[in-house]
PDB file of C-alpha atoms and ligand atoms in Angstrom:
ATOM      1  CA  MET F 696      -4.043  -3.627 -12.505  1.00  0.00           C
ATOM      2  CA  TYR F 697      -3.691  -5.977  -9.096  1.00  0.00           C
ATOM      3  CA  LEU F 698      -3.726  -3.966  -5.586  1.00  0.00           C
ATOM      4  CA  ASP F 699      -2.357  -5.166  -2.346  1.00  0.00           C
ATOM      5  CA  MET F 700      -3.605  -3.787   0.713  1.00  0.00           C
ATOM      6  CA  ASP F 701      -3.644  -4.242   4.584  1.00  0.00           C
ATOM      7  CA  PRO F 702      -6.121  -0.682   4.716  1.00  0.00           C
ATOM      8  CA  GLY F 703      -5.676   1.000   6.353  1.00  0.00           C
ATOM      9  CA  HIS F 704      -5.669   6.082   6.738  1.00  0.00           C
ATOM     10  CA  ASP F 705      -3.385   5.249   4.023  1.00  0.00           C
ATOM     11  CA  ASP F 706      -4.175   2.841   2.318  1.00  0.00           C
ATOM     12  CA  ALA F 707      -7.730   3.691   1.783  1.00  0.00           C
ATOM     13  CA  LEU F 708      -5.938   6.504  -0.178  1.00  0.00           C
ATOM     14  CA  ALA F 709      -4.170   5.288  -1.820  1.00  0.00           C
ATOM     15  CA  LEU F 710      -7.430   3.266  -3.347  1.00  0.00           C
ATOM     16  CA  LEU F 711      -9.377   6.381  -3.586  1.00  0.00           C
ATOM     17  CA  VAL F 712      -6.276   7.618  -5.622  1.00  0.00           C
ATOM     18  CA  ALA F 713      -5.831   4.515  -7.449  1.00  0.00           C
ATOM     19  CA  LEU F 714     -10.099   4.183  -9.041  1.00  0.00           C
ATOM     20  CA  ALA F 715      -9.015   7.562 -10.422  1.00  0.00           C
ATOM     21  CA  SER F 716      -5.305   6.861 -12.543  1.00  0.00           C
ATOM     22  CA  LEU F 717      -5.560   3.298 -13.214  1.00  0.00           C
ATOM     23  CA  LYS F 718      -8.181   0.260 -14.330  1.00  0.00           C
ATOM     24  CA  VAL F 719      -8.239  -1.344 -10.813  1.00  0.00           C
ATOM     25  CA  LYS F 720      -8.873  -5.191 -11.520  1.00  0.00           C
ATOM     26  CA  GLY F 721      -9.519  -5.891  -8.452  1.00  0.00           C
ATOM     27  CA  VAL F 722      -7.788  -6.090  -4.438  1.00  0.00           C
ATOM     28  CA  THR F 723      -6.193  -9.382  -2.422  1.00  0.00           C
ATOM     29  CA  THR F 724      -5.858  -7.848   1.374  1.00  0.00           C
ATOM     30  CA  VAL F 725      -3.087  -9.052   3.763  1.00  0.00           C
ATOM     31  CA  ALA F 726      -2.838  -9.222   7.723  1.00  0.00           C
ATOM     32  CA  GLY F 727      -0.386  -5.888   8.407  1.00  0.00           C
ATOM     33  CA  ASN F 728      -2.376  -2.569   9.684  1.00  0.00           C
ATOM     34  CA  GLN F 729      -4.619  -4.772  11.435  1.00  0.00           C
ATOM     35  CA  THR F 730      -6.562  -9.247  11.279  1.00  0.00           C
ATOM     36  CA  VAL F 731      -7.148  -9.068   7.532  1.00  0.00           C
ATOM     37  CA  ASP F 732     -10.228  -9.077   8.486  1.00  0.00           C
ATOM     38  CA  LYS F 733     -10.839  -5.990   8.856  1.00  0.00           C
ATOM     39  CA  THR F 734      -8.504  -5.268   6.785  1.00  0.00           C
ATOM     40  CA  SER F 735     -10.613  -6.759   3.880  1.00  0.00           C
ATOM     41  CA  ARG F 736     -14.048  -5.091   5.896  1.00  0.00           C
ATOM     42  CA  ASN F 737     -12.011  -1.654   5.503  1.00  0.00           C
ATOM     43  CA  ALA F 738     -10.940  -2.230   1.348  1.00  0.00           C
ATOM     44  CA  ARG F 739     -15.025  -3.517   0.545  1.00  0.00           C
ATOM     45  CA  ARG F 740     -15.741  -0.118   2.962  1.00  0.00           C
ATOM     46  CA  VAL F 741     -14.094   2.604   1.203  1.00  0.00           C
ATOM     47  CA  LEU F 742     -14.503   0.878  -2.679  1.00  0.00           C
ATOM     48  CA  ASP F 743     -18.829   0.888  -1.365  1.00  0.00           C
ATOM     49  CA  LEU F 744     -18.877   4.245  -0.641  1.00  0.00           C
ATOM     50  CA  VAL F 745     -16.951   5.662  -4.062  1.00  0.00           C
ATOM     51  CA  HIS F 746     -19.915   3.062  -5.198  1.00  0.00           C
ATOM     52  CA  CYS F 747     -17.167   0.894  -7.533  1.00  0.00           C
ATOM     53  CA  GLU F 748     -19.538  -1.955  -6.186  1.00  0.00           C
ATOM     54  CA  ASN F 749     -18.223  -4.059  -8.182  1.00  0.00           C
ATOM     55  CA  ILE F 750     -14.715  -4.433  -8.328  1.00  0.00           C
ATOM     56  CA  THR F 751     -14.391  -7.401  -5.715  1.00  0.00           C
ATOM     57  CA  VAL F 752     -12.175  -7.885  -3.057  1.00  0.00           C
ATOM     58  CA  HIS F 753      -9.980 -11.466  -2.037  1.00  0.00           C
ATOM     59  CA  GLN F 754      -8.955 -11.622   2.007  1.00  0.00           C
ATOM     60  CA  GLY F 755      -5.796 -13.047   2.172  1.00  0.00           C
ATOM     61  CA  ALA F 756      -2.515 -13.982   3.872  1.00  0.00           C
ATOM     62  CA  ALA F 757      -4.076 -13.440   8.078  1.00  0.00           C
ATOM     63  CA  LYS F 758      -0.599 -13.610   9.783  1.00  0.00           C
ATOM     64  CA  PRO F 759       3.090 -13.928   8.966  1.00  0.00           C
ATOM     65  CA  LEU F 760       4.742 -16.349   6.186  1.00  0.00           C
ATOM     66  CA  PHE F 761       6.419 -17.601   9.181  1.00  0.00           C
ATOM     67  CA  ARG F 762       6.051 -15.158  11.860  1.00  0.00           C
ATOM     68  CA  SER F 763       3.343 -14.293  14.221  1.00  0.00           C
ATOM     69  CA  LEU F 764       0.925 -11.243  13.506  1.00  0.00           C
ATOM     70  CA  VAL F 765       2.334  -7.539  15.010  1.00  0.00           C
ATOM     71  CA  THR F 766      -0.835  -5.392  13.869  1.00  0.00           C
ATOM     72  CA  ALA F 767      -0.783  -1.620  14.912  1.00  0.00           C
ATOM     73  CA  PRO F 768      -3.729  -0.212  16.164  1.00  0.00           C
ATOM     74  CA  HIS F 769      -1.956   2.744  17.078  1.00  0.00           C
ATOM     75  CA  VAL F 770      -2.009   4.032  13.352  1.00  0.00           C
ATOM     76  CA  HIS F 771      -4.912   3.125  12.688  1.00  0.00           C
ATOM     77  CA  GLY F 772      -6.880   2.341  15.544  1.00  0.00           C
ATOM     78  CA  SER F 773      -9.031  -0.821  16.400  1.00  0.00           C
ATOM     79  CA  SER F 774     -11.312  -0.791  13.247  1.00  0.00           C
ATOM     80  CA  GLY F 775      -7.699  -0.190  11.245  1.00  0.00           C
ATOM     81  CA  LEU F 776     -10.159   2.946   9.782  1.00  0.00           C
ATOM     82  CA  ASP F 777     -10.387   4.702  13.193  1.00  0.00           C
ATOM     83  CA  GLY F 778     -12.352   8.117  12.259  1.00  0.00           C
ATOM     84  CA  TYR F 779     -14.829   7.633  10.741  1.00  0.00           C
ATOM     85  CA  HIS F 780     -18.461   5.860  10.839  1.00  0.00           C
ATOM     86  CA  PHE F 781     -19.072   3.705   7.647  1.00  0.00           C
ATOM     87  CA  ARG F 782     -22.494   4.349   7.145  1.00  0.00           C
ATOM     88  CA  VAL F 783     -22.929   1.968   4.283  1.00  0.00           C
ATOM     89  CA  PRO F 784     -23.797  -1.477   5.609  1.00  0.00           C
ATOM     90  CA  ALA F 785     -20.764  -3.836   5.520  1.00  0.00           C
ATOM     91  CA  ARG F 786     -20.218  -6.985   2.984  1.00  0.00           C
ATOM     92  CA  GLU F 787     -18.131  -9.307   4.773  1.00  0.00           C
ATOM     93  CA  LYS F 788     -20.583 -11.715   3.850  1.00  0.00           C
ATOM     94  CA  ASP F 789     -19.471 -10.264   0.412  1.00  0.00           C
ATOM     95  CA  ILE F 790     -15.548 -10.914   0.956  1.00  0.00           C
ATOM     96  CA  PRO F 791     -13.990 -14.353   0.163  1.00  0.00           C
ATOM     97  CA  ALA F 792     -11.434 -16.261   1.687  1.00  0.00           C
ATOM     98  CA  ASP F 793      -9.884 -16.407  -2.189  1.00  0.00           C
ATOM     99  CA  ALA F 794      -6.978 -14.128  -2.688  1.00  0.00           C
ATOM    100  CA  GLN F 795      -4.472 -16.529  -3.694  1.00  0.00           C
ATOM    101  CA  GLN F 796      -7.023 -18.347  -6.290  1.00  0.00           C
ATOM    102  CA  TRP F 797      -8.145 -15.275  -7.051  1.00  0.00           C
ATOM    103  CA  LEU F 798      -4.677 -14.104  -8.374  1.00  0.00           C
ATOM    104  CA  GLU F 799      -4.265 -17.192 -10.570  1.00  0.00           C
ATOM    105  CA  ARG F 800      -7.854 -16.315 -12.119  1.00  0.00           C
ATOM    106  CA  GLU F 801      -6.825 -13.936 -12.682  1.00  0.00           C
ATOM    107  CA  PHE F 802      -3.713 -13.591 -13.419  1.00  0.00           C
ATOM    108  CA  SER F 803      -3.275 -17.119 -16.092  1.00  0.00           C
ATOM    109  CA  GLN F 804      -6.673 -15.347 -17.928  1.00  0.00           C
ATOM    110  CA  ASP F 805      -5.327 -12.183 -18.264  1.00  0.00           C
ATOM    111  CA  PRO F 806      -3.508 -11.384 -21.817  1.00  0.00           C
ATOM    112  CA  ASP F 807      -1.229  -8.449 -20.573  1.00  0.00           C
ATOM    113  CA  ASP F 808       1.861  -8.050 -19.137  1.00  0.00           C
ATOM    114  CA  ILE F 809       1.002  -7.644 -14.633  1.00  0.00           C
ATOM    115  CA  CYS F 810       0.813  -4.627 -13.574  1.00  0.00           C
ATOM    116  CA  TRP F 811       0.568  -4.984  -9.319  1.00  0.00           C
ATOM    117  CA  ILE F 812       1.098  -2.625  -6.704  1.00  0.00           C
ATOM    118  CA  ALA F 813       1.565  -3.692  -2.740  1.00  0.00           C
ATOM    119  CA  THR F 814       0.579  -0.979   0.386  1.00  0.00           C
ATOM    120  CA  GLY F 815       1.305  -3.695   3.380  1.00  0.00           C
ATOM    121  CA  PRO F 816       3.406  -6.970   4.332  1.00  0.00           C
ATOM    122  CA  LEU F 817       4.176  -8.409   0.759  1.00  0.00           C
ATOM    123  CA  THR F 818       2.983 -12.462   1.964  1.00  0.00           C
ATOM    124  CA  ASN F 819       0.318 -12.294  -0.461  1.00  0.00           C
ATOM    125  CA  VAL F 820       2.882 -11.906  -3.100  1.00  0.00           C
ATOM    126  CA  ALA F 821       5.785 -14.283  -1.485  1.00  0.00           C
ATOM    127  CA  ALA F 822       2.802 -16.631  -1.485  1.00  0.00           C
ATOM    128  CA  PHE F 823       1.667 -16.575  -4.720  1.00  0.00           C
ATOM    129  CA  LEU F 824       4.848 -16.606  -6.284  1.00  0.00           C
ATOM    130  CA  ILE F 825       6.542 -19.231  -4.763  1.00  0.00           C
ATOM    131  CA  GLY F 826       6.060 -22.075  -6.788  1.00  0.00           C
ATOM    132  CA  ARG F 827       4.521 -19.956  -9.408  1.00  0.00           C
ATOM    133  CA  GLY F 828       8.055 -18.973 -11.620  1.00  0.00           C
ATOM    134  CA  GLU F 829       5.834 -18.678 -14.539  1.00  0.00           C
ATOM    135  CA  TYR F 830       4.419 -16.166 -13.088  1.00  0.00           C
ATOM    136  CA  ILE F 831       7.352 -14.046 -11.995  1.00  0.00           C
ATOM    137  CA  ALA F 832       8.162 -13.616 -15.744  1.00  0.00           C
ATOM    138  CA  ARG F 833       4.754 -12.239 -16.414  1.00  0.00           C
ATOM    139  CA  ILE F 834       4.782  -9.534 -14.241  1.00  0.00           C
ATOM    140  CA  LYS F 835       5.595  -6.405 -15.908  1.00  0.00           C
ATOM    141  CA  GLN F 836       6.144  -3.615 -13.007  1.00  0.00           C
ATOM    142  CA  LEU F 837       6.087  -4.281  -9.268  1.00  0.00           C
ATOM    143  CA  ILE F 838       5.429  -1.788  -6.886  1.00  0.00           C
ATOM    144  CA  VAL F 839       6.302  -1.918  -3.226  1.00  0.00           C
ATOM    145  CA  MET F 840       5.281   0.723  -0.832  1.00  0.00           C
ATOM    146  CA  GLY F 841       7.734  -0.757   1.709  1.00  0.00           C
ATOM    147  CA  GLY F 842      11.520  -0.701   3.368  1.00  0.00           C
ATOM    148  CA  ALA F 843      14.184   2.443   3.654  1.00  0.00           C
ATOM    149  CA  LEU F 844      17.749   3.265   3.378  1.00  0.00           C
ATOM    150  CA  ASN F 845      18.508   3.943   6.342  1.00  0.00           C
ATOM    151  CA  GLN F 846      15.278   4.413   9.088  1.00  0.00           C
ATOM    152  CA  GLY F 847      12.462   2.740  10.145  1.00  0.00           C
ATOM    153  CA  ASN F 848       9.618   3.222  12.060  1.00  0.00           C
ATOM    154  CA  ILE F 849       7.905   0.189  13.731  1.00  0.00           C
ATOM    155  CA  THR F 850      11.913   0.430  14.942  1.00  0.00           C
ATOM    156  CA  PRO F 851      14.908   2.522  14.208  1.00  0.00           C
ATOM    157  CA  TYR F 852      16.081  -0.166  11.593  1.00  0.00           C
ATOM    158  CA  ALA F 853      12.625  -1.182  10.116  1.00  0.00           C
ATOM    159  CA  GLU F 854       9.894   0.022   8.094  1.00  0.00           C
ATOM    160  CA  PHE F 855       6.435  -1.904   9.281  1.00  0.00           C
ATOM    161  CA  ASN F 856       5.413  -4.080   6.148  1.00  0.00           C
ATOM    162  CA  TYR F 857       8.716  -5.709   5.913  1.00  0.00           C
ATOM    163  CA  TYR F 858       9.059  -5.382   9.717  1.00  0.00           C
ATOM    164  CA  VAL F 859       5.499  -7.667   9.481  1.00  0.00           C
ATOM    165  CA  ASP F 860       7.267 -10.346   6.967  1.00  0.00           C
ATOM    166  CA  PRO F 861      10.505  -9.569   6.904  1.00  0.00           C
ATOM    167  CA  ASP F 862      10.915 -13.057   4.821  1.00  0.00           C
ATOM    168  CA  ALA F 863       8.677 -11.962   1.819  1.00  0.00           C
ATOM    169  CA  ALA F 864       9.454  -8.838   1.428  1.00  0.00           C
ATOM    170  CA  HIS F 865      13.050 -10.667   0.983  1.00  0.00           C
ATOM    171  CA  TRP F 866      12.258 -13.308  -1.319  1.00  0.00           C
ATOM    172  CA  VAL F 867      10.707 -10.359  -2.913  1.00  0.00           C
ATOM    173  CA  MET F 868      13.365  -8.660  -3.773  1.00  0.00           C
ATOM    174  CA  MET F 869      15.224 -11.267  -4.751  1.00  0.00           C
ATOM    175  CA  GLN F 870      13.333 -12.312  -7.337  1.00  0.00           C
ATOM    176  CA  ASP F 871      14.047 -11.013 -11.033  1.00  0.00           C
ATOM    177  CA  ILE F 872      11.323  -9.309 -11.093  1.00  0.00           C
ATOM    178  CA  PRO F 873      10.987  -5.627 -12.071  1.00  0.00           C
ATOM    179  CA  ILE F 874      10.357  -4.040  -8.686  1.00  0.00           C
ATOM    180  CA  LYS F 875      10.398   0.220  -7.953  1.00  0.00           C
ATOM    181  CA  VAL F 876      10.680   0.211  -3.734  1.00  0.00           C
ATOM    182  CA  VAL F 877       8.549   3.374  -2.397  1.00  0.00           C
ATOM    183  CA  GLY F 878      10.615   3.614   0.897  1.00  0.00           C
ATOM    184  CA  LEU F 879       9.929   5.421   3.999  1.00  0.00           C
ATOM    185  CA  ASP F 880      13.122   7.575   2.257  1.00  0.00           C
ATOM    186  CA  VAL F 881      10.890   8.896   0.056  1.00  0.00           C
ATOM    187  CA  THR F 882       7.279   8.570   1.678  1.00  0.00           C
ATOM    188  CA  HIS F 883       8.805  10.583   5.113  1.00  0.00           C
ATOM    189  CA  GLN F 884       9.639  13.901   2.964  1.00  0.00           C
ATOM    190  CA  ALA F 885       6.537  14.260   1.136  1.00  0.00           C
ATOM    191  CA  LEU F 886       3.860  14.833   4.123  1.00  0.00           C
ATOM    192  CA  LEU F 887       0.322  15.864   3.667  1.00  0.00           C
ATOM    193  CA  GLU F 888      -0.501  19.480   5.130  1.00  0.00           C
ATOM    194  CA  PRO F 889      -2.768  19.480   7.525  1.00  0.00           C
ATOM    195  CA  ASN F 890      -4.659  22.118   5.602  1.00  0.00           C
ATOM    196  CA  ALA F 891      -5.685  18.764   4.065  1.00  0.00           C
ATOM    197  CA  LEU F 892      -8.495  18.894   6.131  1.00  0.00           C
ATOM    198  CA  ALA F 893     -10.269  21.203   4.698  1.00  0.00           C
ATOM    199  CA  ARG F 894      -9.748  20.345   1.682  1.00  0.00           C
ATOM    200  CA  PHE F 895     -11.376  17.197   1.532  1.00  0.00           C
ATOM    201  CA  SER F 896     -14.483  19.084   3.506  1.00  0.00           C
ATOM    202  CA  ALA F 897     -14.228  21.488   0.816  1.00  0.00           C
ATOM    203  CA  LEU F 898     -15.424  18.063  -2.034  1.00  0.00           C
ATOM    204  CA  GLU F 899     -18.175  18.281  -0.008  1.00  0.00           C
ATOM    205  CA  SER F 900     -19.040  14.237  -0.627  1.00  0.00           C
ATOM    206  CA  GLU F 901     -19.294  11.752   1.619  1.00  0.00           C
ATOM    207  CA  MET F 902     -15.704  10.797   0.756  1.00  0.00           C
ATOM    208  CA  GLY F 903     -14.890  14.194   0.835  1.00  0.00           C
ATOM    209  CA  ARG F 904     -16.954  13.412   4.456  1.00  0.00           C
ATOM    210  CA  MET F 905     -15.011  10.216   5.235  1.00  0.00           C
ATOM    211  CA  LEU F 906     -11.273  10.865   4.618  1.00  0.00           C
ATOM    212  CA  HIS F 907     -11.815  13.736   6.541  1.00  0.00           C
ATOM    213  CA  ASP F 908     -12.848  11.808   9.925  1.00  0.00           C
ATOM    214  CA  LEU F 909     -10.085   9.100   8.996  1.00  0.00           C
ATOM    215  CA  PHE F 910      -7.105  11.847   8.577  1.00  0.00           C
ATOM    216  CA  ALA F 911      -8.572  13.905  11.600  1.00  0.00           C
ATOM    217  CA  PHE F 912      -7.476  10.819  13.153  1.00  0.00           C
ATOM    218  CA  TYR F 913      -4.059   9.479  11.943  1.00  0.00           C
ATOM    219  CA  PHE F 914      -3.888  13.202  11.893  1.00  0.00           C
ATOM    220  CA  LYS F 915      -2.761  12.594  15.329  1.00  0.00           C
ATOM    221  CA  HIS F 916      -2.091   9.076  15.466  1.00  0.00           C
ATOM    222  CA  GLU F 917       0.668   8.602  13.166  1.00  0.00           C
ATOM    223  CA  PRO F 918       4.099   8.666  14.524  1.00  0.00           C
ATOM    224  CA  ASN F 919       5.657  10.344  12.008  1.00  0.00           C
ATOM    225  CA  ARG F 920       3.942  13.572  12.269  1.00  0.00           C
ATOM    226  CA  ARG F 921       5.580  16.293  12.146  1.00  0.00           C
ATOM    227  CA  PRO F 922       3.958  20.346  12.596  1.00  0.00           C
ATOM    228  CA  GLN F 923       4.311  19.343   8.891  1.00  0.00           C
ATOM    229  CA  GLY F 924       1.895  16.757   8.236  1.00  0.00           C
ATOM    230  CA  VAL F 925       1.527  13.642   7.960  1.00  0.00           C
ATOM    231  CA  PRO F 926       2.965  11.079   5.771  1.00  0.00           C
ATOM    232  CA  VAL F 927       0.904   8.849   3.536  1.00  0.00           C
ATOM    233  CA  HIS F 928       3.205   5.834   2.380  1.00  0.00           C
ATOM    234  CA  ASP F 929       0.728   4.219  -0.306  1.00  0.00           C
ATOM    235  CA  VAL F 930      -0.565   6.814  -2.126  1.00  0.00           C
ATOM    236  CA  LEU F 931       2.713   7.057  -3.106  1.00  0.00           C
ATOM    237  CA  ALA F 932       3.561   3.862  -4.233  1.00  0.00           C
ATOM    238  CA  VAL F 933       0.342   4.522  -6.416  1.00  0.00           C
ATOM    239  CA  GLY F 934       1.699   7.642  -7.883  1.00  0.00           C
ATOM    240  CA  ALA F 935       4.722   6.027  -8.448  1.00  0.00           C
ATOM    241  CA  MET F 936       3.004   3.762 -11.211  1.00  0.00           C
ATOM    242  CA  VAL F 937       1.289   5.891 -13.111  1.00  0.00           C
ATOM    243  CA  HIS F 938       4.289   9.331 -12.912  1.00  0.00           C
ATOM    244  CA  PRO F 939       8.247   7.175 -11.812  1.00  0.00           C
ATOM    245  CA  GLU F 940       8.973  10.589 -13.577  1.00  0.00           C
ATOM    246  CA  PHE F 941       8.079  12.247  -9.744  1.00  0.00           C
ATOM    247  CA  PHE F 942      10.864  10.002  -8.324  1.00  0.00           C
ATOM    248  CA  SER F 943      14.359   9.736  -8.438  1.00  0.00           C
ATOM    249  CA  TRP F 944      15.305   6.177  -8.785  1.00  0.00           C
ATOM    250  CA  GLN F 945      19.019   3.679  -7.701  1.00  0.00           C
ATOM    251  CA  GLN F 946      18.896   1.172  -9.577  1.00  0.00           C
ATOM    252  CA  ALA F 947      20.270  -1.608  -6.419  1.00  0.00           C
ATOM    253  CA  HIS F 948      19.875  -5.250  -5.361  1.00  0.00           C
ATOM    254  CA  LEU F 949      18.435  -5.530  -1.888  1.00  0.00           C
ATOM    255  CA  MET F 950      18.281  -7.673   1.105  1.00  0.00           C
ATOM    256  CA  VAL F 951      15.917  -7.640   3.950  1.00  0.00           C
ATOM    257  CA  GLU F 952      17.260  -9.105   8.110  1.00  0.00           C
ATOM    258  CA  ARG F 953      16.324 -12.172   8.657  1.00  0.00           C
ATOM    259  CA  CYS F 954      18.398 -12.955  12.223  1.00  0.00           C
ATOM    260  CA  HIS F 955      18.589 -10.458  14.019  1.00  0.00           C
ATOM    261  CA  GLU F 956      15.883  -9.153  16.365  1.00  0.00           C
ATOM    262  CA  ARG F 957      17.758  -5.924  16.496  1.00  0.00           C
ATOM    263  CA  TYR F 958      17.748  -5.240  12.910  1.00  0.00           C
ATOM    264  CA  ARG F 959      14.750  -7.903  11.758  1.00  0.00           C
ATOM    265  CA  GLY F 960      13.088  -6.145   8.202  1.00  0.00           C
ATOM    266  CA  GLN F 961      16.126  -3.994   7.969  1.00  0.00           C
ATOM    267  CA  MET F 962      16.900  -3.097   4.471  1.00  0.00           C
ATOM    268  CA  THR F 963      20.041  -3.241   3.311  1.00  0.00           C
ATOM    269  CA  VAL F 964      21.955  -2.751  -0.582  1.00  0.00           C
ATOM    270  CA  MET F 965      24.110  -5.588  -0.830  1.00  0.00           C
ATOM    271  CA  PRO F 966      27.631  -4.386  -2.252  1.00  0.00           C
ATOM    272  CA  GLY F 967      28.133  -6.254  -5.993  1.00  0.00           C
ATOM    273  CA  THR F 968      26.653  -5.961  -9.139  1.00  0.00           C
ATOM    274  CA  ALA F 969      22.917  -4.430  -9.554  1.00  0.00           C
ATOM    275  CA  ASN F 970      19.579  -5.948  -9.937  1.00  0.00           C
ATOM    276  CA  PRO F 971      18.994  -5.259 -13.219  1.00  0.00           C
ATOM    277  CA  SER F 972      15.522  -4.894 -12.120  1.00  0.00           C
ATOM    278  CA  THR F 973      14.967  -3.334  -8.278  1.00  0.00           C
ATOM    279  CA  GLU F 974      14.942  -0.579  -8.366  1.00  0.00           C
ATOM    280  CA  VAL F 975      14.817   2.048  -4.783  1.00  0.00           C
ATOM    281  CA  ALA F 976      13.157   5.505  -5.288  1.00  0.00           C
ATOM    282  CA  VAL F 977      16.021   8.192  -3.601  1.00  0.00           C
ATOM    283  CA  ASP F 978      13.638  11.162  -3.907  1.00  0.00           C
ATOM    284  CA  VAL F 979      10.472  12.319  -4.933  1.00  0.00           C
ATOM    285  CA  ASP F 980       8.622  16.071  -6.426  1.00  0.00           C
ATOM    286  CA  THR F 981       6.259  16.503  -2.747  1.00  0.00           C
ATOM    287  CA  VAL F 982       5.244  19.306  -5.585  1.00  0.00           C
ATOM    288  CA  ARG F 983       4.433  17.435  -8.167  1.00  0.00           C
ATOM    289  CA  PHE F 984       3.132  14.756  -6.761  1.00  0.00           C
ATOM    290  CA  PHE F 985       0.492  16.495  -4.655  1.00  0.00           C
ATOM    291  CA  ASP F 986      -1.072  18.832  -7.184  1.00  0.00           C
ATOM    292  CA  TRP F 987      -1.117  14.942  -8.983  1.00  0.00           C
ATOM    293  CA  MET F 988      -2.964  13.370  -6.044  1.00  0.00           C
ATOM    294  CA  TRP F 989      -5.746  16.696  -5.202  1.00  0.00           C
ATOM    295  CA  SER F 990      -6.191  16.006  -8.404  1.00  0.00           C
ATOM    296  CA  MET F 991      -7.239  12.178  -8.753  1.00  0.00           C
ATOM    297  CA  LEU F 992      -9.486  13.141  -5.585  1.00  0.00           C
ATOM    298  CA  ALA F 993     -11.096  15.364  -8.156  1.00  0.00           C
ATOM    299  CA  LEU F 994     -11.040  13.561 -10.599  1.00  0.00           C
ATOM    300  CA  LEU F 995     -13.082  10.326  -8.967  1.00  0.00           C
ATOM    301  CA  GLN F 996     -15.385  12.476  -6.964  1.00  0.00           C
ATOM    302  CA  ARG F 997     -16.530  13.321 -10.925  1.00  0.00           C
ATOM    303  CA  LYS F 998     -16.559   9.568 -11.277  1.00  0.00           C
ATOM    304  CA  GLU F 999     -19.341   8.684  -8.648  1.00  0.00           C
TER     305      GLU F 999
HETATM  306  O1  RIB S1184       5.217   2.020   7.066  1.00  0.00           O
HETATM  307  C1  RIB S1184       4.212   2.292   6.624  1.00  0.00           C
HETATM  308  C2  RIB S1184       3.146   1.768   5.406  1.00  0.00           C
HETATM  309  O2  RIB S1184       3.372   0.233   6.656  1.00  0.00           O
HETATM  310  C3  RIB S1184       2.173   1.548   5.049  1.00  0.00           C
HETATM  311  O3  RIB S1184       2.087   1.370   4.202  1.00  0.00           O
HETATM  312  C4  RIB S1184       0.986   1.444   6.066  1.00  0.00           C
HETATM  313  O4  RIB S1184      -0.142   1.803   5.839  1.00  0.00           O
HETATM  314  C5  RIB S1184       1.234   0.573   6.669  1.00  0.00           C
HETATM  315  O5  RIB S1184       0.791  -0.955   6.706  1.00  0.00           O
HETATM  316 CA1   CA S1185       0.205  -0.072   3.929  1.00  0.00          CA
END
């Protein structure tokens, strides 16, 4: 399993759940929630904190394909993972800026078809596949956290990942790839309840303390927080890979607005024949999802 992320609080939680439920081959990082040097450092620190030093981090795109970068310090803080003081040494020197080369090497040597989860702007995914058509046919499943059928979180029309790099998002949606899109339509249903802070602390581990401190910050800053809780967007993308049955899916031929600035990043369903390979999540069983999420955290804790 290949992960492309922009940690980010929900990316960090998604990474931990992925470590418990999937065979993670490596993490590529992209600019989004914060600059790519910070998202890379954050991925490295989370992996080191749960003793997964063997899983490598490969730094990717520092900006969208054609546009200037938009980050989200108002949500994730200046570090991208504000709230927790990492005691593990920052190993930035161990983070090569070789995401594209690493993907090429890994994909070419991987005997299996490719399973890929992207939880940030799709810059790395598009940059890799553009001009490498031979790999498109080898993608067994791409799960994307992004988009929304009828809402937005960075503008009224667009979800953040698709807003940051709409050109990459549109290009990827146009490809004949088995894609499951996990957008705000479901991530705004699955809210992590406020009692999660106590449950993180009850894990009685450094991982639990990290999650408590990170989400104490996130609960105060996520713009779509509700009394019922906060969205944990990226964790649902991991859930969709492991348990697609937790979700209801609609086949759709999707496009992403790139021209009209007001609607930049808006995901719309194109009329006509749905792309048989693209599905959008339209509902989620939140009880089964969160039961699974907590069981994965407990499993990871035991592995530590
Ligand atoms: O809109 C939510 C998405 O944007 C999540 O992936 C979050 O981490 C941010 O990257
Ligand atoms: Ca993200």
